[in-house]
């Protein structure tokens, strides 16, 4: 039998995490003196408050996750993440149409890289940063991020790991799933940081270097320029 409260509790945690990442675009908006900071504050607030409500409302939920619940959490997690991920696009009017915003967000989180945008450079820096973050999160996997947190809540994550990792028999890099997730994220962060520095040394400014490192690591290909990396016309880049 599925335990709806357990599923809601973990999905609530994921929404809290997503709301936090939305707020990372606020300082970007302030640095570039743009008007989007308020919209990202609202988007992150709606997302985090929804997640907090689900999380605390189900605080007495059973903490064990079976295989069925693992698959439900992973499949619905991507859908819910993408639904709330449209909020910054919609509120800033960067992508005013919900269908287009959902397509762009889902394409980002799944690292598909397809885009409905015809003039990327007209978007604000904060929106471009959020667009890059969703690919970066999707590249490693939202569920894998939560696996570093779930053990502290007394929730085992092996069933989520099995549902998230492709293939019939996913091998663990370490006997404990929490340690596996930590190691994978550590490697992911090191490569992201290294690429950012290398691109910054070249012709890119720091903002473009960070965004392109996010989307390169995810192999999604979102760019801050309409011509992508051809914009720089640099063999080094």
Coordinates of C-alpha atoms in Angstrom, one line a residue:
X1 CA 0.0 0.0 0.0
X2 CA 1.2 3.5 -0.8
X3 CA 1.6 5.9 2.1
X4 CA 0.5 9.3 0.8
X5 CA 1.8 11.2 3.9
X6 CA 5.3 9.9 3.4
X7 CA 5.2 10.9 -0.3
X8 CA 3.9 14.4 0.6
X9 CA 6.6 14.8 3.3
X10 CA 9.4 14.2 0.9
X11 CA 7.9 16.2 -2.0
X12 CA 7.5 19.0 0.5
X13 CA 11.2 18.8 1.3
X14 CA 12.0 19.0 -2.4
X15 CA 9.8 22.1 -2.8
X16 CA 11.6 23.8 0.1
X17 CA 14.9 23.1 -1.7
X18 CA 13.6 24.4 -5.0
X19 CA 12.4 27.6 -3.3
X20 CA 15.9 28.2 -1.8
X21 CA 17.4 27.9 -5.3
X22 CA 14.9 30.4 -6.7
X23 CA 16.1 32.9 -4.1
X24 CA 19.7 32.6 -5.4
X25 CA 18.6 34.7 -8.3
X26 CA 17.7 37.6 -6.0
X27 CA 21.3 38.8 -5.5
X28 CA 21.9 38.5 -9.2
X29 CA 19.0 40.8 -9.9
X30 CA 20.3 43.3 -7.3
X31 CA 23.8 43.3 -8.6
X32 CA 22.7 44.1 -12.1
X33 CA 20.1 46.6 -10.8
X34 CA 17.2 44.8 -12.4
X35 CA 13.6 44.7 -11.3
X36 CA 13.1 40.9 -11.0
X37 CA 14.2 40.4 -7.3
X38 CA 10.7 40.9 -6.0
X39 CA 9.3 38.3 -8.4
X40 CA 11.9 35.7 -7.4
X41 CA 11.2 36.4 -3.7
X42 CA 7.5 35.7 -4.3
X43 CA 8.2 32.6 -6.5
X44 CA 10.6 31.2 -3.8
X45 CA 8.1 32.1 -1.1
X46 CA 5.2 30.3 -2.7
X47 CA 7.3 27.3 -3.5
X48 CA 8.9 27.0 0.0
X49 CA 5.7 27.7 1.9
X50 CA 3.9 25.1 -0.1
X51 CA 6.7 22.6 0.6
X52 CA 6.8 23.6 4.3
X53 CA 3.1 23.1 4.7
X54 CA 3.3 19.6 3.1
X55 CA 6.4 18.8 5.2
X56 CA 5.1 19.8 8.6
X57 CA 1.5 18.7 8.0
X58 CA 2.9 15.1 7.5
X59 CA 5.5 15.2 10.4
X60 CA 3.9 12.0 11.9
X61 CA 4.2 10.1 8.6
X62 CA 5.9 6.7 8.5
X63 CA 9.5 7.1 7.6
X64 CA 10.1 3.9 5.6
X65 CA 9.9 4.2 1.8
X66 CA 9.1 1.1 -0.2
X67 CA 9.8 0.7 -3.9
X68 CA 6.4 1.8 -5.1
X69 CA 6.6 5.0 -3.1
X70 CA 10.1 5.6 -4.4
X71 CA 8.9 5.5 -8.0
X72 CA 5.9 7.8 -7.2
X73 CA 8.1 10.3 -5.5
X74 CA 10.7 10.4 -8.3
X75 CA 8.1 10.6 -11.1
X76 CA 5.9 13.2 -9.4
X77 CA 8.9 15.1 -8.1
X78 CA 10.0 16.0 -11.6
X79 CA 6.5 17.1 -12.6
X80 CA 5.9 19.2 -9.4
X81 CA 9.4 20.7 -9.6
X82 CA 8.7 21.8 -13.2
X83 CA 5.3 23.2 -12.4
X84 CA 6.6 25.4 -9.6
X85 CA 9.7 26.2 -11.7
X86 CA 7.5 28.1 -14.1
X87 CA 6.7 30.8 -11.5
X88 CA 9.8 33.0 -12.2
X89 CA 9.2 32.9 -15.9
X90 CA 5.5 33.7 -15.5
X91 CA 5.8 36.4 -12.8
X92 CA 8.6 38.2 -14.6
X93 CA 6.7 38.0 -17.9
X94 CA 9.8 36.5 -19.5
X95 CA 7.7 33.7 -20.8
X96 CA 4.1 34.8 -20.2
X97 CA 2.4 31.7 -21.7
X98 CA 2.1 28.8 -19.2
X99 CA 2.5 26.1 -21.8
X100 CA 5.8 27.7 -23.1
X101 CA 7.0 28.3 -19.5
X102 CA 6.3 24.7 -18.5
X103 CA 8.1 23.4 -21.7
X104 CA 11.1 25.6 -21.0
X105 CA 11.3 24.5 -17.4
X106 CA 10.8 20.8 -18.0
X107 CA 13.3 20.9 -20.8
X108 CA 15.7 22.5 -18.3
X109 CA 15.2 20.1 -15.5
X110 CA 15.4 17.1 -17.8
X111 CA 18.5 18.6 -19.5
X112 CA 16.8 18.2 -22.8
X113 CA 17.9 21.6 -23.9
X114 CA 15.1 22.4 -26.3
X115 CA 13.9 26.0 -26.0
X116 CA 10.9 28.1 -27.1
X117 CA 12.8 31.4 -26.7
X118 CA 13.7 33.4 -29.9
X119 CA 15.8 36.1 -28.3
X120 CA 17.5 34.8 -25.2
X121 CA 19.6 38.0 -24.7
X122 CA 16.5 40.1 -24.0
X123 CA 16.0 38.2 -20.7
X124 CA 17.2 39.6 -17.4
X125 CA 20.3 38.3 -15.7
X126 CA 18.3 36.9 -12.9
X127 CA 16.0 34.9 -15.3
X128 CA 19.0 33.6 -17.2
X129 CA 20.6 32.5 -14.0
X130 CA 17.5 30.6 -13.0
X131 CA 17.3 29.1 -16.4
X132 CA 20.8 27.8 -15.9
X133 CA 20.3 26.6 -12.4
X134 CA 17.3 24.4 -13.4
X135 CA 19.6 22.6 -15.9
X136 CA 22.4 22.3 -13.3
X137 CA 20.0 20.8 -10.7
X138 CA 18.5 18.4 -13.3
X139 CA 21.9 17.3 -14.4
X140 CA 22.8 15.6 -11.2
X141 CA 19.2 14.9 -10.2
X142 CA 16.8 16.6 -7.8
X143 CA 16.3 13.3 -5.9
X144 CA 20.0 12.8 -5.6
X145 CA 20.2 16.2 -3.9
X146 CA 17.5 15.2 -1.4
X147 CA 19.4 12.0 -0.6
X148 CA 22.0 14.0 1.2
X149 CA 19.3 15.4 3.5
X150 CA 16.8 12.6 4.0
X151 CA 19.1 10.5 6.4
X152 CA 19.2 13.4 8.8
X153 CA 15.4 13.1 9.0
X154 CA 15.6 9.4 9.7
X155 CA 14.3 8.5 6.2
X156 CA 16.1 5.8 4.2
X157 CA 16.9 6.7 0.6
X158 CA 17.8 3.5 -1.1
X159 CA 14.4 3.1 -2.8
X160 CA 14.7 6.7 -4.1
X161 CA 18.2 6.0 -5.4
X162 CA 17.0 2.9 -7.2
X163 CA 14.1 4.8 -8.8
X164 CA 16.2 7.8 -9.8
X165 CA 19.3 6.1 -11.3
X166 CA 18.7 4.7 -14.8
X167 CA 19.3 1.0 -15.4
X168 CA 17.8 -2.2 -13.8
X169 CA 20.5 -2.6 -11.1
X170 CA 22.1 0.6 -10.1
X171 CA 25.5 0.1 -8.3
X172 CA 26.3 2.3 -5.4
X173 CA 29.7 3.9 -5.1
X174 CA 29.6 3.5 -1.4
X175 CA 27.6 1.1 0.9
X176 CA 25.6 4.1 2.3
X177 CA 23.4 6.0 -0.1
X178 CA 23.9 9.3 1.8
X179 CA 27.7 9.0 1.3
X180 CA 27.2 8.1 -2.3
X181 CA 25.1 11.2 -2.9
X182 CA 27.6 13.4 -1.1
X183 CA 30.5 12.1 -3.1
X184 CA 28.6 12.6 -6.4
X185 CA 27.7 16.1 -5.5
X186 CA 31.2 16.9 -4.4
X187 CA 32.6 15.8 -7.8
X188 CA 29.8 17.7 -9.6
X189 CA 30.7 20.9 -7.6
X190 CA 34.4 20.6 -8.2
X191 CA 33.9 20.2 -12.0
X192 CA 31.5 23.1 -12.0
X193 CA 33.8 25.4 -10.1
X194 CA 36.8 24.4 -12.3
X195 CA 35.0 25.1 -15.5
X196 CA 33.8 28.4 -14.2
X197 CA 37.4 29.5 -13.5
X198 CA 38.7 28.3 -16.8
X199 CA 35.9 30.1 -18.8
X200 CA 36.5 33.2 -16.7
X201 CA 40.1 33.2 -17.6
X202 CA 39.1 33.3 -21.2
X203 CA 36.8 35.8 -22.9
X204 CA 33.7 35.2 -20.7
X205 CA 32.7 37.5 -17.8
X206 CA 32.0 35.8 -14.5
X207 CA 28.2 35.6 -14.9
X208 CA 28.4 33.9 -18.3
X209 CA 31.1 31.6 -17.1
X210 CA 28.9 30.4 -14.2
X211 CA 25.8 30.0 -16.3
X212 CA 27.7 28.0 -19.0
X213 CA 29.4 25.8 -16.4
X214 CA 26.0 25.0 -14.9
X215 CA 24.6 24.0 -18.3
X216 CA 27.7 22.2 -19.6
X217 CA 27.9 20.0 -16.5
X218 CA 24.2 19.1 -17.1
X219 CA 25.0 18.5 -20.8
X220 CA 21.8 20.5 -21.5
X221 CA 23.3 23.3 -23.5
X222 CA 21.2 26.3 -22.3
X223 CA 23.2 29.5 -23.0
X224 CA 23.0 33.2 -22.1
X225 CA 23.5 34.1 -25.8
X226 CA 21.3 33.4 -28.8
X227 CA 24.3 32.1 -30.7
X228 CA 25.5 30.0 -27.7
X229 CA 29.3 29.7 -27.4
X230 CA 29.7 30.8 -31.1
X231 CA 29.0 34.3 -29.7
X232 CA 32.6 34.4 -28.4
X233 CA 34.3 33.3 -31.6
X234 CA 37.1 31.9 -29.4
X235 CA 39.0 28.7 -30.0
X236 CA 39.8 28.7 -26.3
X237 CA 36.1 28.9 -25.3

